[in-house]
C-alpha atoms as a PDB file:
ATOM      1  CA  MET A   1      -0.105  -0.213  -0.298  1.00  0.00           C
ATOM      2  CA  ALA A   2       2.650   2.529   0.681  1.00  0.00           C
ATOM      3  CA  GLY A   3       4.682   1.377  -2.333  1.00  0.00           C
ATOM      4  CA  ALA A   4       1.231   2.315  -4.691  1.00  0.00           C
ATOM      5  CA  SER A   5       0.599   5.456  -2.142  1.00  0.00           C
ATOM      6  CA  LEU A   6       4.306   7.053  -3.550  1.00  0.00           C
ATOM      7  CA  ALA A   7       3.793   6.233  -6.980  1.00  0.00           C
ATOM      8  CA  ASP A   8       0.668   7.394  -6.969  1.00  0.00           C
ATOM      9  CA  ARG A   9       2.226  11.243  -5.562  1.00  0.00           C
ATOM     10  CA  ARG A  10       5.537  10.453  -8.228  1.00  0.00           C
ATOM     11  CA  ARG A  11       2.468  10.578 -10.552  1.00  0.00           C
ATOM     12  CA  ASN A  12       0.175  13.456  -9.910  1.00  0.00           C
ATOM     13  CA  ARG A  13       3.634  15.480  -8.900  1.00  0.00           C
ATOM     14  CA  ARG A  14       4.259  14.424 -12.972  1.00  0.00           C
ATOM     15  CA  LEU A  15       1.264  15.589 -14.422  1.00  0.00           C
ATOM     16  CA  ALA A  16       1.387  18.546 -12.014  1.00  0.00           C
ATOM     17  CA  ALA A  17       4.737  18.829 -13.970  1.00  0.00           C
ATOM     18  CA  ASP A  18       3.363  18.403 -17.096  1.00  0.00           C
ATOM     19  CA  ALA A  19       0.522  20.690 -16.698  1.00  0.00           C
ATOM     20  CA  GLY A  20       2.535  23.494 -15.741  1.00  0.00           C
ATOM     21  CA  LEU A  21       4.996  23.051 -18.903  1.00  0.00           C
ATOM     22  CA  LEU A  22       1.863  23.418 -21.162  1.00  0.00           C
ATOM     23  CA  VAL A  23       0.682  26.476 -19.899  1.00  0.00           C
ATOM     24  CA  VAL A  24       4.093  27.368 -20.518  1.00  0.00           C
ATOM     25  CA  ALA A  25       4.317  26.532 -23.911  1.00  0.00           C
ATOM     26  CA  ALA A  26       0.471  28.209 -24.434  1.00  0.00           C
ATOM     27  CA  ALA A  27       2.100  31.342 -23.532  1.00  0.00           C
ATOM     28  CA  PHE A  28       4.831  31.242 -26.008  1.00  0.00           C
ATOM     29  CA  VAL A  29       2.776  29.336 -28.844  1.00  0.00           C
ATOM     30  CA  LEU A  30      -0.078  31.352 -29.012  1.00  0.00           C
ATOM     31  CA  PRO A  31       1.866  34.448 -29.488  1.00  0.00           C
ATOM     32  CA  LEU A  32       4.038  32.294 -32.320  1.00  0.00           C
ATOM     33  CA  ALA A  33       0.718  31.054 -33.468  1.00  0.00           C
ATOM     34  CA  TRP A  34      -0.809  34.568 -34.285  1.00  0.00           C
ATOM     35  CA  VAL A  35       1.984  36.376 -35.661  1.00  0.00           C
ATOM     36  CA  ALA A  36       2.264  33.497 -38.792  1.00  0.00           C
ATOM     37  CA  LEU A  37      -1.951  33.667 -38.638  1.00  0.00           C
ATOM     38  CA  SER A  38      -2.070  37.301 -39.456  1.00  0.00           C
ATOM     39  CA  ALA A  39       0.601  37.392 -41.694  1.00  0.00           C
ATOM     40  CA  LEU A  40      -1.734  35.991 -44.290  1.00  0.00           C
ATOM     41  CA  ASP A  41      -4.684  37.029 -42.865  1.00  0.00           C
ATOM     42  CA  PRO A  42      -6.462  40.000 -45.213  1.00  0.00           C
ATOM     43  CA  HIS A  43      -8.206  41.141 -42.127  1.00  0.00           C
ATOM     44  CA  ALA A  44      -6.158  40.258 -39.460  1.00  0.00           C
ATOM     45  CA  ASP A  45      -7.000  41.543 -35.793  1.00  0.00           C
ATOM     46  CA  LEU A  46      -5.898  40.577 -32.532  1.00  0.00           C
ATOM     47  CA  ARG A  47      -7.908  37.267 -32.275  1.00  0.00           C
ATOM     48  CA  VAL A  48      -5.710  33.891 -33.041  1.00  0.00           C
ATOM     49  CA  LYS A  49      -8.110  32.603 -35.971  1.00  0.00           C
ATOM     50  CA  VAL A  50      -7.810  31.098 -38.842  1.00  0.00           C
ATOM     51  CA  PRO A  51      -7.830  33.487 -41.480  1.00  0.00           C
ATOM     52  CA  ASP A  52     -11.011  33.640 -43.942  1.00  0.00           C
ATOM     53  CA  GLY A  53      -8.810  33.983 -47.320  1.00  0.00           C
ATOM     54  CA  LEU A  54      -4.859  33.349 -47.395  1.00  0.00           C
ATOM     55  CA  THR A  55      -2.782  36.417 -49.004  1.00  0.00           C
ATOM     56  CA  LEU A  56       1.127  37.438 -49.239  1.00  0.00           C
ATOM     57  CA  GLY A  57      -0.686  41.442 -49.551  1.00  0.00           C
ATOM     58  CA  ASN A  58       0.572  42.128 -46.579  1.00  0.00           C
ATOM     59  CA  PHE A  59       4.587  40.777 -47.300  1.00  0.00           C
ATOM     60  CA  ASP A  60       3.680  42.868 -50.728  1.00  0.00           C
ATOM     61  CA  ALA A  61       2.942  46.185 -48.690  1.00  0.00           C
ATOM     62  CA  ILE A  62       6.551  45.667 -46.526  1.00  0.00           C
ATOM     63  CA  LEU A  63       8.875  44.517 -48.640  1.00  0.00           C
ATOM     64  CA  THR A  64      10.243  48.225 -49.398  1.00  0.00           C
ATOM     65  CA  SER A  65      13.408  50.079 -48.627  1.00  0.00           C
ATOM     66  CA  GLU A  66      12.351  52.162 -46.914  1.00  0.00           C
ATOM     67  CA  ILE A  67       9.868  50.186 -44.702  1.00  0.00           C
ATOM     68  CA  THR A  68      11.661  47.432 -44.372  1.00  0.00           C
ATOM     69  CA  PHE A  69      15.290  46.955 -46.260  1.00  0.00           C
ATOM     70  CA  THR A  70      16.900  49.782 -45.291  1.00  0.00           C
ATOM     71  CA  PRO A  71      16.085  48.648 -41.524  1.00  0.00           C
ATOM     72  CA  LEU A  72      17.169  45.516 -41.561  1.00  0.00           C
ATOM     73  CA  LEU A  73      20.778  46.793 -42.769  1.00  0.00           C
ATOM     74  CA  ASN A  74      20.866  49.776 -40.319  1.00  0.00           C
ATOM     75  CA  SER A  75      20.140  46.414 -37.671  1.00  0.00           C
ATOM     76  CA  LEU A  76      22.501  44.608 -39.067  1.00  0.00           C
ATOM     77  CA  VAL A  77      25.324  46.715 -39.340  1.00  0.00           C
ATOM     78  CA  LEU A  78      24.419  48.056 -35.755  1.00  0.00           C
ATOM     79  CA  CYS A  79      24.373  44.913 -34.299  1.00  0.00           C
ATOM     80  CA  GLY A  80      27.391  43.245 -36.487  1.00  0.00           C
ATOM     81  CA  GLY A  81      29.830  45.428 -35.782  1.00  0.00           C
ATOM     82  CA  ALA A  82      28.749  46.073 -31.943  1.00  0.00           C
ATOM     83  CA  THR A  83      28.658  42.361 -31.364  1.00  0.00           C
ATOM     84  CA  LEU A  84      31.870  41.774 -33.362  1.00  0.00           C
ATOM     85  CA  LEU A  85      33.204  44.201 -31.329  1.00  0.00           C
ATOM     86  CA  THR A  86      31.617  43.004 -27.896  1.00  0.00           C
ATOM     87  CA  VAL A  87      32.811  38.915 -28.410  1.00  0.00           C
ATOM     88  CA  VAL A  88      37.104  40.918 -29.060  1.00  0.00           C
ATOM     89  CA  CYS A  89      36.928  42.548 -26.405  1.00  0.00           C
ATOM     90  CA  ALA A  90      35.437  40.707 -23.656  1.00  0.00           C
ATOM     91  CA  ALA A  91      37.759  37.586 -25.308  1.00  0.00           C
ATOM     92  CA  LEU A  92      40.694  40.052 -24.489  1.00  0.00           C
ATOM     93  CA  ALA A  93      39.622  41.243 -20.722  1.00  0.00           C
ATOM     94  CA  ALA A  94      38.640  37.708 -19.535  1.00  0.00           C
ATOM     95  CA  TYR A  95      41.823  36.334 -20.549  1.00  0.00           C
ATOM     96  CA  PRO A  96      43.958  37.445 -17.723  1.00  0.00           C
ATOM     97  CA  LEU A  97      41.094  37.181 -15.368  1.00  0.00           C
ATOM     98  CA  SER A  98      41.065  33.632 -16.276  1.00  0.00           C
ATOM     99  CA  ARG A  99      44.606  32.914 -16.617  1.00  0.00           C
ATOM    100  CA  PHE A 100      46.762  34.993 -13.988  1.00  0.00           C
ATOM    101  CA  ARG A 101      46.102  35.476  -9.823  1.00  0.00           C
ATOM    102  CA  SER A 102      45.467  38.807  -8.296  1.00  0.00           C
ATOM    103  CA  ARG A 103      43.346  40.446  -5.600  1.00  0.00           C
ATOM    104  CA  LEU A 104      41.710  42.458  -7.633  1.00  0.00           C
ATOM    105  CA  ASN A 105      40.181  39.876  -9.570  1.00  0.00           C
ATOM    106  CA  ARG A 106      37.392  39.084  -7.117  1.00  0.00           C
ATOM    107  CA  PRO A 107      36.510  42.932  -6.739  1.00  0.00           C
ATOM    108  CA  PHE A 108      36.554  43.904 -10.661  1.00  0.00           C
ATOM    109  CA  LEU A 109      34.675  40.650 -11.359  1.00  0.00           C
ATOM    110  CA  LEU A 110      32.387  41.524  -8.686  1.00  0.00           C
ATOM    111  CA  SER A 111      32.218  44.871 -10.722  1.00  0.00           C
ATOM    112  CA  ILE A 112      31.030  43.298 -13.089  1.00  0.00           C
ATOM    113  CA  LEU A 113      28.601  41.960 -11.490  1.00  0.00           C
ATOM    114  CA  PHE A 114      26.882  45.082 -10.475  1.00  0.00           C
ATOM    115  CA  ALA A 115      26.971  46.200 -13.838  1.00  0.00           C
ATOM    116  CA  THR A 116      25.303  43.903 -15.317  1.00  0.00           C
ATOM    117  CA  SER A 117      22.626  44.601 -13.107  1.00  0.00           C
ATOM    118  CA  LEU A 118      22.821  48.094 -13.842  1.00  0.00           C
ATOM    119  CA  PRO A 119      19.555  49.252 -16.131  1.00  0.00           C
ATOM    120  CA  ILE A 120      19.926  51.324 -19.564  1.00  0.00           C
ATOM    121  CA  THR A 121      17.270  53.789 -18.505  1.00  0.00           C
ATOM    122  CA  ALA A 122      19.096  54.752 -15.068  1.00  0.00           C
ATOM    123  CA  ILE A 123      22.461  55.962 -17.387  1.00  0.00           C
ATOM    124  CA  MET A 124      20.878  56.837 -20.311  1.00  0.00           C
ATOM    125  CA  VAL A 125      20.712  60.639 -19.992  1.00  0.00           C
ATOM    126  CA  PRO A 126      24.216  61.520 -19.087  1.00  0.00           C
ATOM    127  CA  VAL A 127      24.818  59.172 -21.945  1.00  0.00           C
ATOM    128  CA  TYR A 128      23.193  61.292 -23.864  1.00  0.00           C
ATOM    129  CA  ALA A 129      24.510  64.291 -22.767  1.00  0.00           C
ATOM    130  CA  LEU A 130      28.222  62.960 -23.090  1.00  0.00           C
ATOM    131  CA  PHE A 131      27.199  61.989 -26.476  1.00  0.00           C
ATOM    132  CA  VAL A 132      26.095  65.109 -27.151  1.00  0.00           C
ATOM    133  CA  GLN A 133      29.458  66.403 -26.048  1.00  0.00           C
ATOM    134  CA  VAL A 134      31.583  64.018 -27.966  1.00  0.00           C
ATOM    135  CA  ASP A 135      29.925  65.023 -31.213  1.00  0.00           C
ATOM    136  CA  LEU A 136      28.581  60.844 -31.143  1.00  0.00           C
ATOM    137  CA  ILE A 137      25.287  61.503 -31.154  1.00  0.00           C
ATOM    138  CA  ASP A 138      23.144  60.078 -34.481  1.00  0.00           C
ATOM    139  CA  THR A 139      26.409  58.395 -35.397  1.00  0.00           C
ATOM    140  CA  LEU A 140      26.064  54.906 -35.951  1.00  0.00           C
ATOM    141  CA  GLN A 141      29.750  54.406 -34.262  1.00  0.00           C
ATOM    142  CA  GLY A 142      28.845  55.910 -31.444  1.00  0.00           C
ATOM    143  CA  THR A 143      24.789  53.618 -31.281  1.00  0.00           C
ATOM    144  CA  ILE A 144      27.192  50.690 -31.724  1.00  0.00           C
ATOM    145  CA  LEU A 145      30.072  51.851 -28.876  1.00  0.00           C
ATOM    146  CA  PHE A 146      27.017  52.236 -26.553  1.00  0.00           C
ATOM    147  CA  PHE A 147      26.029  48.846 -27.790  1.00  0.00           C
ATOM    148  CA  ALA A 148      29.098  47.014 -27.020  1.00  0.00           C
ATOM    149  CA  ALA A 149      30.112  48.692 -23.764  1.00  0.00           C
ATOM    150  CA  SER A 150      26.219  47.732 -22.818  1.00  0.00           C
ATOM    151  CA  GLN A 151      26.141  44.391 -23.579  1.00  0.00           C
ATOM    152  CA  LEU A 152      30.569  44.404 -22.512  1.00  0.00           C
ATOM    153  CA  PRO A 153      30.583  43.273 -18.691  1.00  0.00           C
ATOM    154  CA  PHE A 154      28.287  40.198 -19.206  1.00  0.00           C
ATOM    155  CA  ALA A 155      30.299  38.903 -22.224  1.00  0.00           C
ATOM    156  CA  ILE A 156      33.157  38.903 -20.335  1.00  0.00           C
ATOM    157  CA  TRP A 157      31.470  37.140 -17.385  1.00  0.00           C
ATOM    158  CA  LEU A 158      30.437  34.758 -19.178  1.00  0.00           C
ATOM    159  CA  MET A 159      33.755  34.658 -21.684  1.00  0.00           C
ATOM    160  CA  LYS A 160      35.358  34.247 -18.448  1.00  0.00           C
ATOM    161  CA  ASN A 161      33.457  30.954 -17.078  1.00  0.00           C
ATOM    162  CA  PHE A 162      33.852  29.301 -20.772  1.00  0.00           C
ATOM    163  CA  MET A 163      37.205  30.295 -20.702  1.00  0.00           C
ATOM    164  CA  ASP A 164      38.589  28.685 -17.494  1.00  0.00           C
ATOM    165  CA  GLY A 165      37.789  25.451 -19.152  1.00  0.00           C
ATOM    166  CA  VAL A 166      40.043  25.580 -21.113  1.00  0.00           C
ATOM    167  CA  PRO A 167      43.376  23.675 -19.566  1.00  0.00           C
ATOM    168  CA  LYS A 168      46.308  25.949 -18.741  1.00  0.00           C
ATOM    169  CA  GLU A 169      48.679  22.962 -20.196  1.00  0.00           C
ATOM    170  CA  LEU A 170      47.605  23.341 -23.483  1.00  0.00           C
ATOM    171  CA  GLU A 171      48.655  27.106 -23.630  1.00  0.00           C
ATOM    172  CA  GLU A 172      52.439  26.060 -21.432  1.00  0.00           C
ATOM    173  CA  ALA A 173      53.174  23.229 -24.535  1.00  0.00           C
ATOM    174  CA  ALA A 174      52.253  26.293 -27.397  1.00  0.00           C
ATOM    175  CA  TRP A 175      54.596  28.454 -25.168  1.00  0.00           C
ATOM    176  CA  THR A 176      57.355  26.319 -24.983  1.00  0.00           C
ATOM    177  CA  ASP A 177      57.223  26.249 -28.442  1.00  0.00           C
ATOM    178  CA  GLY A 178      57.682  29.631 -29.274  1.00  0.00           C
ATOM    179  CA  ALA A 179      54.137  31.219 -28.909  1.00  0.00           C
ATOM    180  CA  GLY A 180      53.605  34.618 -27.376  1.00  0.00           C
ATOM    181  CA  THR A 181      49.808  35.512 -24.887  1.00  0.00           C
ATOM    182  CA  LEU A 182      48.710  36.458 -28.032  1.00  0.00           C
ATOM    183  CA  GLN A 183      48.772  34.140 -30.085  1.00  0.00           C
ATOM    184  CA  SER A 184      47.731  31.272 -27.341  1.00  0.00           C
ATOM    185  CA  LEU A 185      45.207  32.962 -27.106  1.00  0.00           C
ATOM    186  CA  ILE A 186      43.626  33.281 -30.862  1.00  0.00           C
ATOM    187  CA  ARG A 187      45.154  29.687 -31.663  1.00  0.00           C
ATOM    188  CA  ILE A 188      44.470  27.486 -28.143  1.00  0.00           C
ATOM    189  CA  VAL A 189      42.090  29.121 -26.463  1.00  0.00           C
ATOM    190  CA  LEU A 190      40.188  30.751 -28.706  1.00  0.00           C
ATOM    191  CA  PRO A 191      39.400  27.623 -30.639  1.00  0.00           C
ATOM    192  CA  LEU A 192      38.936  25.112 -27.885  1.00  0.00           C
ATOM    193  CA  MET A 193      36.401  27.601 -26.521  1.00  0.00           C
ATOM    194  CA  GLY A 194      34.307  27.767 -29.338  1.00  0.00           C
ATOM    195  CA  PRO A 195      31.235  26.808 -28.039  1.00  0.00           C
ATOM    196  CA  GLY A 196      31.237  29.474 -25.857  1.00  0.00           C
ATOM    197  CA  VAL A 197      32.162  32.033 -28.064  1.00  0.00           C
ATOM    198  CA  ALA A 198      29.550  31.284 -29.948  1.00  0.00           C
ATOM    199  CA  VAL A 199      27.010  31.169 -26.819  1.00  0.00           C
ATOM    200  CA  VAL A 200      28.710  35.078 -26.163  1.00  0.00           C
ATOM    201  CA  THR A 201      27.797  36.123 -29.682  1.00  0.00           C
ATOM    202  CA  VAL A 202      24.292  34.988 -30.023  1.00  0.00           C
ATOM    203  CA  PHE A 203      23.802  36.273 -26.785  1.00  0.00           C
ATOM    204  CA  SER A 204      24.453  39.816 -27.163  1.00  0.00           C
ATOM    205  CA  PHE A 205      23.578  39.649 -30.937  1.00  0.00           C
ATOM    206  CA  VAL A 206      20.189  38.902 -29.902  1.00  0.00           C
ATOM    207  CA  MET A 207      20.069  41.387 -27.259  1.00  0.00           C
ATOM    208  CA  MET A 208      21.326  44.480 -29.457  1.00  0.00           C
ATOM    209  CA  TRP A 209      18.602  43.206 -32.126  1.00  0.00           C
ATOM    210  CA  GLY A 210      15.397  43.508 -30.041  1.00  0.00           C
ATOM    211  CA  ASN A 211      17.098  46.904 -28.497  1.00  0.00           C
ATOM    212  CA  PHE A 212      15.060  49.748 -28.723  1.00  0.00           C
ATOM    213  CA  PHE A 213      15.517  52.148 -25.977  1.00  0.00           C
ATOM    214  CA  VAL A 214      18.939  52.846 -27.478  1.00  0.00           C
ATOM    215  CA  PRO A 215      19.304  53.827 -30.882  1.00  0.00           C
ATOM    216  CA  PHE A 216      15.217  55.499 -29.751  1.00  0.00           C
ATOM    217  CA  MET A 217      17.312  58.010 -28.175  1.00  0.00           C
ATOM    218  CA  LEU A 218      20.867  58.166 -29.899  1.00  0.00           C
ATOM    219  CA  LEU A 219      19.666  58.148 -33.354  1.00  0.00           C
ATOM    220  CA  LEU A 220      17.972  61.091 -34.753  1.00  0.00           C
ATOM    221  CA  THR A 221      17.801  60.609 -38.384  1.00  0.00           C
ATOM    222  CA  PRO A 222      14.735  58.711 -39.597  1.00  0.00           C
ATOM    223  CA  ASP A 223      17.747  56.658 -42.303  1.00  0.00           C
ATOM    224  CA  GLN A 224      19.500  55.446 -39.706  1.00  0.00           C
ATOM    225  CA  MET A 225      16.809  53.687 -37.278  1.00  0.00           C
ATOM    226  CA  PRO A 226      17.043  49.585 -37.318  1.00  0.00           C
ATOM    227  CA  ALA A 227      14.021  47.623 -37.656  1.00  0.00           C
ATOM    228  CA  SER A 228      13.373  47.435 -34.112  1.00  0.00           C
ATOM    229  CA  VAL A 229      12.370  51.633 -33.771  1.00  0.00           C
ATOM    230  CA  SER A 230      10.831  51.330 -37.229  1.00  0.00           C
ATOM    231  CA  ILE A 231       8.111  48.824 -35.939  1.00  0.00           C
ATOM    232  CA  ASN A 232       6.681  51.383 -34.610  1.00  0.00           C
ATOM    233  CA  GLU A 233       5.529  52.841 -37.849  1.00  0.00           C
ATOM    234  CA  PHE A 234       2.997  50.155 -37.376  1.00  0.00           C
ATOM    235  CA  PHE A 235       0.855  51.755 -34.661  1.00  0.00           C
ATOM    236  CA  GLY A 236      -0.536  53.985 -35.509  1.00  0.00           C
ATOM    237  CA  ASN A 237      -3.050  57.104 -33.983  1.00  0.00           C
ATOM    238  CA  ARG A 238      -5.726  56.722 -32.518  1.00  0.00           C
ATOM    239  CA  GLY A 239      -4.881  52.661 -31.863  1.00  0.00           C
ATOM    240  CA  MET A 240      -4.481  51.889 -35.661  1.00  0.00           C
ATOM    241  CA  VAL A 241      -3.196  49.292 -36.100  1.00  0.00           C
ATOM    242  CA  ALA A 242      -1.718  47.549 -39.043  1.00  0.00           C
ATOM    243  CA  TYR A 243      -1.970  43.871 -37.686  1.00  0.00           C
ATOM    244  CA  GLY A 244      -1.211  42.396 -40.655  1.00  0.00           C
ATOM    245  CA  GLN A 245       1.438  44.306 -41.838  1.00  0.00           C
ATOM    246  CA  LEU A 246       2.759  44.331 -38.473  1.00  0.00           C
ATOM    247  CA  ALA A 247       2.637  40.535 -38.461  1.00  0.00           C
ATOM    248  CA  ALA A 248       4.657  39.971 -41.496  1.00  0.00           C
ATOM    249  CA  PHE A 249       7.041  42.517 -40.355  1.00  0.00           C
ATOM    250  CA  SER A 250       7.641  40.326 -37.637  1.00  0.00           C
ATOM    251  CA  ILE A 251       8.526  37.806 -39.118  1.00  0.00           C
ATOM    252  CA  VAL A 252      11.097  38.907 -41.669  1.00  0.00           C
ATOM    253  CA  TYR A 253      12.290  40.545 -38.079  1.00  0.00           C
ATOM    254  CA  SER A 254      13.040  37.994 -36.985  1.00  0.00           C
ATOM    255  CA  THR A 255      14.370  35.719 -39.756  1.00  0.00           C
ATOM    256  CA  PRO A 256      18.383  36.954 -38.846  1.00  0.00           C
ATOM    257  CA  VAL A 257      18.261  35.829 -35.660  1.00  0.00           C
ATOM    258  CA  ILE A 258      16.766  32.084 -36.605  1.00  0.00           C
ATOM    259  CA  LEU A 259      19.437  31.631 -39.004  1.00  0.00           C
ATOM    260  CA  LEU A 260      22.118  33.213 -36.540  1.00  0.00           C
ATOM    261  CA  TYR A 261      20.824  30.612 -34.169  1.00  0.00           C
ATOM    262  CA  VAL A 262      20.592  27.646 -36.786  1.00  0.00           C
ATOM    263  CA  LEU A 263      24.411  28.525 -38.168  1.00  0.00           C
ATOM    264  CA  VAL A 264      25.719  28.038 -34.274  1.00  0.00           C
ATOM    265  CA  ALA A 265      23.429  25.558 -33.495  1.00  0.00           C
ATOM    266  CA  ARG A 266      25.628  22.403 -34.417  1.00  0.00           C
ATOM    267  CA  ARG A 267      28.799  24.459 -32.778  1.00  0.00           C
ATOM    268  CA  LEU A 268      27.356  24.402 -29.697  1.00  0.00           C
ATOM    269  CA  GLY A 269      26.043  21.279 -29.298  1.00  0.00           C
ATOM    270  CA  GLY A 270      29.950  19.877 -30.194  1.00  0.00           C
ATOM    271  CA  GLY A 271      31.064  20.061 -26.746  1.00  0.00           C
ATOM    272  CA  PHE A 272      34.696  21.324 -25.626  1.00  0.00           C
ATOM    273  CA  ALA A 273      36.532  18.529 -26.797  1.00  0.00           C
ATOM    274  CA  LEU A 274      39.186  18.860 -24.673  1.00  0.00           C
ATOM    275  CA  GLY A 275      39.611  16.084 -23.118  1.00  0.00           C
ATOM    276  CA  GLY A 276      41.065  14.168 -26.193  1.00  0.00           C
ATOM    277  CA  ALA A 277      43.623  17.033 -26.519  1.00  0.00           C
ATOM    278  CA  VAL A 278      45.059  17.112 -22.905  1.00  0.00           C
ATOM    279  CA  LYS A 279      45.385  13.385 -23.384  1.00  0.00           C
ATOM    280  CA  GLY A 280      46.807  14.296 -26.990  1.00  0.00           C
END
């Protein structure tokens, strides 16, 4: 009897957990279903419903240079440049934190952790004033610098943790062969922590790609606005929203991020392959 009761309790807990997961899944699936269905619906609204008729008119309306292509190009320039800068600076900053012991390491890492908790809205006013003084306001390069600076603390934290998993003995062997510190970082450490670099790259790119507030504040010229800001144009006055075009634009806007996930998925699932390297 006791064994049966215990099995019943376990089954009930498992059913409760499954029910909770189904609720969470529905919370994600319903918005995605609305986007997919509304993009093909000529009379789309806020309801999740099967379209009365299928149409590609919503895509035809948004696939123009002004609405989609120029903002997407701006987003790729901003997020791609800032991601590259973030990954390079994070690797250079994480290397001494991972490889050299110092009394300043822990305070520095705690400072980085504190910096990750600062909301961008809290520092945006002084940043805006600074950018005006140094003539970086309404420039893509200034926005790229701020994007990279805002993502750098967490990127350093992630990169350092991944770098700790690379055995130092491999670098020592390279040093014996005459390699310098920078050479060992580029040729030994970074290739072995490829999945970690991929994680930092994807995380940084996704966080920048969906950021509305920073480019909205730092960029003033409409031709330089990224897609995360231009999507606001679908919300008209007096609550009027072009739901079908908004859904179609959301699909196009999400495509670069999905492609990035697909490109690095195999790399992320490949593991570090450190065991064989140490044995060899």
